[in-house]
C-alpha cells in the first residue's frame, strides 16, 4: 500500500469480546501519539465502525475512480457500512467479501498514513484467513476476555496469524475486571489475568487490561469513544498506553512471534 506506513489488524477468535471498541480507541490513541491514522472496517457482515465513530453520510467519489475516506475524530475511515443501509444484511459469499475488502484498500484515497488499523471480522474461517493473507499486515493485535472459552479462540487467532507469517504485536485483555460505578469495588466477572498468562505462554507481548465499565459501553455505543471524548479519564489513559506499546512494537520491529503449535491446512 503506497503511502501507508503500517497496517495492523485488530482481531479476536470470537465476536462480542470488544474488538471494535478496542480497535477504535486504539486508533484514537495512536492519533494522540501524533500519528496519521486510518481505520478500515473489515467486518463486512457486521460493520460497526460508522456507529462507533458517529459518522453519517456517504463517501464522495473523487474523479470517478476513488472514494474519499470519511472523517471520524481525525481518523480517515472506510467501512462497507457507509455504502449499504444499516438494516441490509450482507448476503455475500467469501469471494465477494474479499473483493469488497480489496476495493476498500486500493480504491480509496487514503493519502499518506502512518498507521492503518483494520477491525477484522471475528473468527478464523476462510474469509479471515484470506484477508490476513491479502492485506499486507505488519502485525496483529489480539483482543480477548479473560475466561477460558475466549482464550481458546484467541489462541486460534494467534495460530492463524502465525500461519500467514504476520507477527502478533500482543494481546489486550478486555473486560478484564468490573469496576462498580457506585461503590468503586472491583469484581473479576470473567476471571482475571487469563490473557496476560496466555501472552506469556505464547511468547507475545501483553498490551494491557481494559476494565468492563459502563462508561466505555455507553460512550462507545453512542459514537463517543472514550479516548476522544474523555481524554483525561482513566480509560483513555489505558487505551493510550496500549497504543504506545503497539507503536513501540511496530517501530522496534520486535513483535513476538509464537512458534506455531497448531497446523492449519490451507
Ligand atoms: N471494556 C468494556 N466495557 C464495557 N463495555 C464494553 C467494553 N468493551 C466492549 N464493550 C461493549 O460490548 C459490546 C461488544 O463490543 P464490540 O466492540 O462491538 O465487540 P466485537 O467487535 O468484538 O464484536 C458493545 O456494546 C461494547 O460497547
Ligand atoms: Mg465488531
Tab-separated table of C-alpha atoms and ligand atoms in Angstrom:
chain	number	residue	atom	x	y	z
A	1	UNK	CA	0.000	0.000	0.000
A	2	UNK	CA	1.861	3.109	-1.195
A	3	UNK	CA	1.809	5.933	1.353
A	4	UNK	CA	0.716	3.719	4.236
A	5	UNK	CA	3.417	3.104	6.832
A	6	UNK	CA	1.985	0.071	8.597
A	7	UNK	CA	-1.257	-1.833	8.507
A	8	UNK	CA	-2.246	-3.601	11.697
A	9	UNK	CA	-5.173	-5.910	12.306
A	10	UNK	CA	-7.250	-5.968	15.461
A	11	UNK	CA	-8.651	-9.459	15.739
A	12	UNK	CA	-10.286	-11.913	18.081
A	13	UNK	CA	-11.262	-15.524	17.746
A	14	UNK	CA	-14.745	-14.643	18.934
A	15	UNK	CA	-17.358	-11.937	18.386
A	16	UNK	CA	-18.593	-9.691	21.153
A	17	UNK	CA	-15.338	-9.521	23.087
A	18	UNK	CA	-14.908	-5.813	22.367
A	19	UNK	CA	-12.759	-5.960	19.270
A	20	UNK	CA	-14.336	-2.970	17.521
A	21	UNK	CA	-14.373	-0.903	20.711
A	22	UNK	CA	-10.692	-1.692	21.228
A	23	UNK	CA	-9.836	-1.026	17.574
A	24	UNK	CA	-11.476	2.410	17.606
A	25	UNK	CA	-9.915	3.506	20.880
A	26	UNK	CA	-6.528	2.107	19.861
A	27	UNK	CA	-6.708	4.083	16.598
A	28	UNK	CA	-7.549	7.230	18.570
A	29	UNK	CA	-4.708	6.502	20.985
A	30	UNK	CA	-2.311	6.260	18.036
A	31	UNK	CA	-3.731	9.562	16.757
A	32	UNK	CA	-2.945	11.107	20.151
A	33	UNK	CA	0.664	9.984	19.734
A	34	UNK	CA	0.780	12.352	16.747
A	35	UNK	CA	0.379	9.691	14.075
A	36	UNK	CA	-1.791	9.965	10.961
A	37	UNK	CA	-4.222	7.122	11.363
A	38	UNK	CA	-6.678	5.383	9.071
A	39	UNK	CA	-9.306	2.885	10.082
A	40	UNK	CA	-10.600	0.139	7.826
A	41	UNK	CA	-13.668	-1.745	8.942
A	42	UNK	CA	-13.121	-5.233	7.534
A	43	UNK	CA	-16.086	-6.687	9.401
A	44	UNK	CA	-18.178	-6.862	6.241
A	45	UNK	CA	-21.043	-8.809	7.835
A	46	UNK	CA	-21.207	-6.640	10.942
A	47	UNK	CA	-19.687	-3.227	10.277
A	48	UNK	CA	-19.789	-1.188	13.482
A	49	UNK	CA	-17.119	1.459	12.945
A	50	UNK	CA	-19.518	4.071	11.413
A	51	UNK	CA	-21.658	3.898	14.548
A	52	UNK	CA	-18.750	3.807	16.986
A	53	UNK	CA	-17.329	6.965	15.410
A	54	UNK	CA	-20.751	8.593	14.823
A	55	UNK	CA	-20.085	9.058	11.111
A	56	UNK	CA	-23.084	9.813	8.929
A	57	UNK	CA	-23.390	10.185	5.179
A	58	UNK	CA	-21.742	8.519	2.218
A	59	UNK	CA	-18.188	8.827	0.930
A	60	UNK	CA	-17.673	11.060	-2.124
A	61	UNK	CA	-16.250	9.815	-5.413
A	62	UNK	CA	-13.007	11.548	-6.367
A	63	UNK	CA	-12.532	11.885	-10.115
A	64	UNK	CA	-14.856	8.969	-10.725
A	65	UNK	CA	-12.342	6.369	-9.636
A	66	UNK	CA	-11.602	6.550	-5.949
A	67	UNK	CA	-13.632	7.081	-2.818
A	68	UNK	CA	-12.688	9.728	-0.302
A	69	UNK	CA	-12.493	8.222	3.190
A	70	UNK	CA	-14.817	9.656	5.819
A	71	UNK	CA	-13.517	11.548	8.842
A	72	UNK	CA	-14.153	10.455	12.429
A	73	UNK	CA	-12.377	12.344	15.220
A	74	UNK	CA	-9.411	12.915	12.924
A	75	UNK	CA	-9.236	9.341	11.663
A	76	UNK	CA	-9.659	8.527	7.960
A	77	UNK	CA	-12.305	5.841	7.887
A	78	UNK	CA	-13.771	3.388	5.390
A	79	UNK	CA	-16.482	0.840	6.044
A	80	UNK	CA	-18.979	-1.128	3.991
A	81	UNK	CA	-21.456	0.378	6.444
A	82	UNK	CA	-21.188	3.706	4.570
A	83	UNK	CA	-22.301	2.074	1.362
A	84	UNK	CA	-25.268	-0.066	2.428
A	85	UNK	CA	-28.270	0.650	4.620
A	86	UNK	CA	-27.864	-0.295	8.263
A	87	UNK	CA	-30.503	-2.999	8.197
A	88	UNK	CA	-29.482	-4.562	4.891
A	89	UNK	CA	-27.831	-7.920	5.580
A	90	UNK	CA	-24.692	-8.641	3.606
A	91	UNK	CA	-25.582	-11.960	1.985
A	92	UNK	CA	-22.260	-12.469	0.304
A	93	UNK	CA	-20.023	-15.408	-0.257
A	94	UNK	CA	-16.315	-15.316	0.513
A	95	UNK	CA	-15.061	-14.032	-2.874
A	96	UNK	CA	-17.429	-11.028	-2.746
A	97	UNK	CA	-16.188	-10.193	0.716
A	98	UNK	CA	-12.590	-10.373	-0.448
A	99	UNK	CA	-13.296	-8.127	-3.423
A	100	UNK	CA	-15.105	-5.566	-1.237
A	101	UNK	CA	-12.120	-5.540	1.100
A	102	UNK	CA	-9.654	-5.172	-1.757
A	103	UNK	CA	-11.643	-2.215	-3.066
A	104	UNK	CA	-11.744	-0.571	0.327
A	105	UNK	CA	-7.965	-0.871	0.430
A	106	UNK	CA	-6.993	0.055	-3.116
A	107	UNK	CA	-9.843	2.175	-4.418
A	108	UNK	CA	-9.938	4.599	-1.540
A	109	UNK	CA	-7.839	7.756	-1.496
A	110	UNK	CA	-6.103	7.013	1.805
A	111	UNK	CA	-3.310	9.506	1.138
A	112	UNK	CA	-0.338	9.212	3.463
A	113	UNK	CA	-0.919	7.398	6.729
A	114	UNK	CA	1.464	6.320	9.455
A	115	UNK	CA	-0.802	3.507	10.559
A	116	UNK	CA	-3.959	1.867	9.299
A	117	UNK	CA	-5.954	-0.037	11.909
A	118	UNK	CA	-8.096	-2.840	10.492
A	119	UNK	CA	-11.086	-4.020	12.513
A	120	UNK	CA	-11.157	-7.673	11.470
A	121	UNK	CA	-14.228	-9.886	11.395
A	122	UNK	CA	-14.390	-12.360	14.287
A	123	UNK	CA	-13.253	-15.912	13.844
A	124	UNK	CA	-10.588	-17.782	11.938
A	125	UNK	CA	-12.554	-19.086	8.973
A	126	UNK	CA	-11.666	-18.990	5.329
A	127	UNK	CA	-12.619	-15.331	4.865
A	128	UNK	CA	-10.455	-14.228	7.799
A	129	UNK	CA	-7.527	-16.321	6.673
A	130	UNK	CA	-7.755	-14.965	3.129
A	131	UNK	CA	-7.991	-11.422	4.457
A	132	UNK	CA	-4.983	-11.925	6.668
A	133	UNK	CA	-3.141	-13.025	3.518
A	134	UNK	CA	-4.498	-10.331	1.171
A	135	UNK	CA	-3.877	-7.354	3.407
A	136	UNK	CA	-0.160	-6.589	3.756
A	137	UNK	CA	-0.201	-6.662	7.558
A	138	UNK	CA	2.714	-5.502	9.713
A	139	UNK	CA	1.198	-7.026	12.788
A	140	UNK	CA	-1.885	-8.134	14.651
A	141	UNK	CA	-3.367	-7.184	17.994
A	142	UNK	CA	-5.485	-9.911	19.590
A	143	UNK	CA	-8.384	-8.967	21.840
A	144	UNK	CA	-9.681	-11.469	24.361
A	145	UNK	CA	-11.726	-11.544	27.518
A	146	UNK	CA	-10.095	-13.368	30.438
A	147	UNK	CA	-12.192	-16.525	30.507
A	148	UNK	CA	-11.028	-19.837	29.096
A	149	UNK	CA	-13.546	-20.031	26.277
A	150	UNK	CA	-12.495	-16.723	24.770
A	151	UNK	CA	-8.835	-17.574	25.276
A	152	UNK	CA	-9.158	-20.787	23.310
A	153	UNK	CA	-10.445	-18.702	20.415
A	154	UNK	CA	-7.717	-16.113	20.905
A	155	UNK	CA	-5.195	-18.931	20.630
A	156	UNK	CA	-6.734	-19.907	17.303
A	157	UNK	CA	-6.422	-16.290	16.190
A	158	UNK	CA	-2.725	-16.260	17.068
A	159	UNK	CA	-2.219	-19.548	15.236
A	160	UNK	CA	-3.923	-18.088	12.159
A	161	UNK	CA	-1.580	-15.094	12.050
A	162	UNK	CA	1.383	-17.401	12.581
A	163	UNK	CA	0.200	-19.426	9.652
A	164	UNK	CA	0.380	-16.391	7.352
A	165	UNK	CA	3.574	-15.055	8.956
A	166	UNK	CA	2.036	-11.950	10.479
A	167	UNK	CA	3.752	-11.017	13.749
A	168	UNK	CA	1.476	-10.810	16.766
A	169	UNK	CA	2.042	-7.404	18.387
A	170	UNK	CA	0.348	-8.570	21.547
A	171	UNK	CA	-2.833	-9.391	23.429
A	172	UNK	CA	-5.281	-6.991	25.083
A	173	UNK	CA	-7.405	-8.296	27.935
A	174	UNK	CA	-10.788	-6.620	27.556
A	175	UNK	CA	-13.472	-6.746	30.249
A	176	UNK	CA	-10.544	-7.642	32.458
A	177	UNK	CA	-12.384	-6.765	35.694
A	178	UNK	CA	-15.568	-4.970	36.647
A	179	UNK	CA	-15.440	-1.654	38.430
A	180	UNK	CA	-18.726	-0.834	40.122
A	181	UNK	CA	-19.562	2.768	39.225
A	182	UNK	CA	-21.458	3.169	42.532
A	183	UNK	CA	-19.119	1.750	45.139
A	184	UNK	CA	-15.880	1.513	43.157
A	185	UNK	CA	-15.470	-2.119	44.168
A	186	UNK	CA	-13.835	-4.437	41.735
A	187	UNK	CA	-15.043	-7.900	40.756
A	188	UNK	CA	-13.498	-10.308	38.284
A	189	UNK	CA	-16.624	-11.372	36.392
A	190	UNK	CA	-14.852	-13.293	33.654
A	191	UNK	CA	-11.881	-14.188	35.821
A	192	UNK	CA	-8.779	-12.069	35.527
A	193	UNK	CA	-5.291	-12.353	34.138
A	194	UNK	CA	-6.042	-15.138	31.646
A	195	UNK	CA	-4.885	-13.098	28.657
A	196	UNK	CA	-1.672	-12.000	30.365
A	197	UNK	CA	-0.944	-15.622	31.170
A	198	UNK	CA	-1.744	-16.653	27.601
A	199	UNK	CA	0.569	-13.942	26.232
A	200	UNK	CA	3.389	-15.306	28.391
A	201	UNK	CA	2.640	-18.827	27.277
A	202	UNK	CA	2.716	-17.810	23.617
A	203	UNK	CA	5.731	-15.561	23.983
A	204	UNK	CA	3.936	-12.451	22.716
A	205	UNK	CA	3.688	-9.051	24.456
A	206	UNK	CA	0.857	-8.347	26.851
A	207	UNK	CA	-0.565	-4.947	25.891
A	208	UNK	CA	-2.877	-4.076	28.763
A	209	UNK	CA	-6.094	-4.600	30.689
A	210	UNK	CA	-9.290	-2.718	29.913
A	211	UNK	CA	-11.974	-2.902	32.620
A	212	UNK	CA	-15.609	-3.710	31.981
A	213	UNK	CA	-17.103	-0.310	32.648
A	214	UNK	CA	-20.429	1.270	31.861
A	215	UNK	CA	-18.780	4.478	30.579
A	216	UNK	CA	-16.930	2.510	27.912
A	217	UNK	CA	-20.148	0.769	26.826
A	218	UNK	CA	-22.343	3.856	26.847
A	219	UNK	CA	-19.869	6.103	25.127
A	220	UNK	CA	-18.884	3.504	22.532
A	221	UNK	CA	-22.427	2.747	21.534
A	222	UNK	CA	-23.265	6.471	21.381
A	223	UNK	CA	-20.400	7.135	18.968
A	224	UNK	CA	-18.414	8.990	21.613
A	225	UNK	CA	-15.315	6.823	22.133
A	226	UNK	CA	-13.657	7.498	25.478
A	227	UNK	CA	-10.237	8.357	24.072
A	228	UNK	CA	-11.774	11.169	22.006
A	229	UNK	CA	-14.439	12.404	24.396
A	230	UNK	CA	-12.984	11.786	27.864
A	231	UNK	CA	-9.255	12.088	27.163
A	232	UNK	CA	-8.404	12.885	30.773
A	233	UNK	CA	-10.269	9.903	32.197
A	234	UNK	CA	-8.733	6.627	33.373
A	235	UNK	CA	-9.973	4.594	30.394
A	236	UNK	CA	-8.477	6.897	27.801
A	237	UNK	CA	-5.141	6.552	29.570
A	238	UNK	CA	-5.351	2.757	29.429
A	239	UNK	CA	-6.012	2.851	25.670
A	240	UNK	CA	-3.233	5.384	25.084
A	241	UNK	CA	-0.812	3.128	26.972
A	242	UNK	CA	-1.880	0.217	24.769
A	243	UNK	CA	-1.370	2.433	21.692
A	244	UNK	CA	2.120	3.347	22.909
A	245	UNK	CA	3.045	-0.330	23.299
A	246	UNK	CA	1.692	-1.078	19.828
A	247	UNK	CA	3.648	1.791	18.283
A	248	UNK	CA	6.818	0.749	20.087
A	249	UNK	CA	6.306	-2.847	18.991
A	250	UNK	CA	5.927	-1.703	15.402
A	251	UNK	CA	8.934	0.566	15.395
A	252	UNK	CA	11.132	-1.956	17.167
A	253	UNK	CA	10.009	-4.495	14.613
A	254	UNK	CA	10.398	-6.780	17.572
A	255	UNK	CA	6.896	-8.146	17.641
A	256	UNK	CA	6.735	-11.501	19.291
A	257	UNK	CA	6.014	-14.479	17.136
A	258	UNK	CA	4.947	-17.636	18.809
A	259	UNK	CA	6.164	-20.911	17.430
A	260	UNK	CA	3.195	-22.305	15.536
A	261	UNK	CA	1.729	-25.045	17.685
A	262	UNK	CA	-1.311	-25.743	15.565
A	263	UNK	CA	-1.135	-26.572	11.902
A	264	UNK	CA	-3.908	-25.121	9.773
A	265	UNK	CA	-4.307	-26.620	6.349
A	266	UNK	CA	-4.603	-24.088	3.519
B	1	LIG	N1	-14.360	-2.662	28.249
B	1	LIG	C1	-15.662	-2.593	28.019
B	1	LIG	N2	-16.521	-2.166	28.998
B	1	LIG	C2	-17.860	-2.124	28.777
B	1	LIG	N3	-18.442	-2.458	27.636
B	1	LIG	C3	-17.643	-2.879	26.628
B	1	LIG	C4	-16.225	-2.965	26.765
B	1	LIG	N4	-15.710	-3.393	25.584
B	1	LIG	C5	-16.759	-3.573	24.742
B	1	LIG	N5	-17.925	-3.273	25.374
B	1	LIG	C6	-19.291	-3.377	24.830
B	1	LIG	O1	-19.504	-4.722	24.431
B	1	LIG	C7	-20.261	-4.792	23.230
B	1	LIG	C8	-19.476	-5.570	22.163
B	1	LIG	O2	-18.309	-4.833	21.851
B	1	LIG	P1	-17.732	-4.743	20.359
B	1	LIG	O3	-16.555	-3.835	20.407
B	1	LIG	O4	-18.812	-4.422	19.392
B	1	LIG	O5	-17.263	-6.257	20.190
B	1	LIG	P2	-16.789	-7.088	18.883
B	1	LIG	O6	-16.323	-6.115	17.857
B	1	LIG	O7	-15.713	-7.989	19.395
B	1	LIG	O8	-17.988	-7.870	18.435
B	1	LIG	C9	-20.552	-3.342	22.842
B	1	LIG	O9	-21.828	-2.970	23.288
B	1	LIG	C10	-19.473	-2.548	23.583
B	1	LIG	O10	-19.899	-1.236	23.901
B	2	LIG	MG1	-17.031	-5.731	15.930
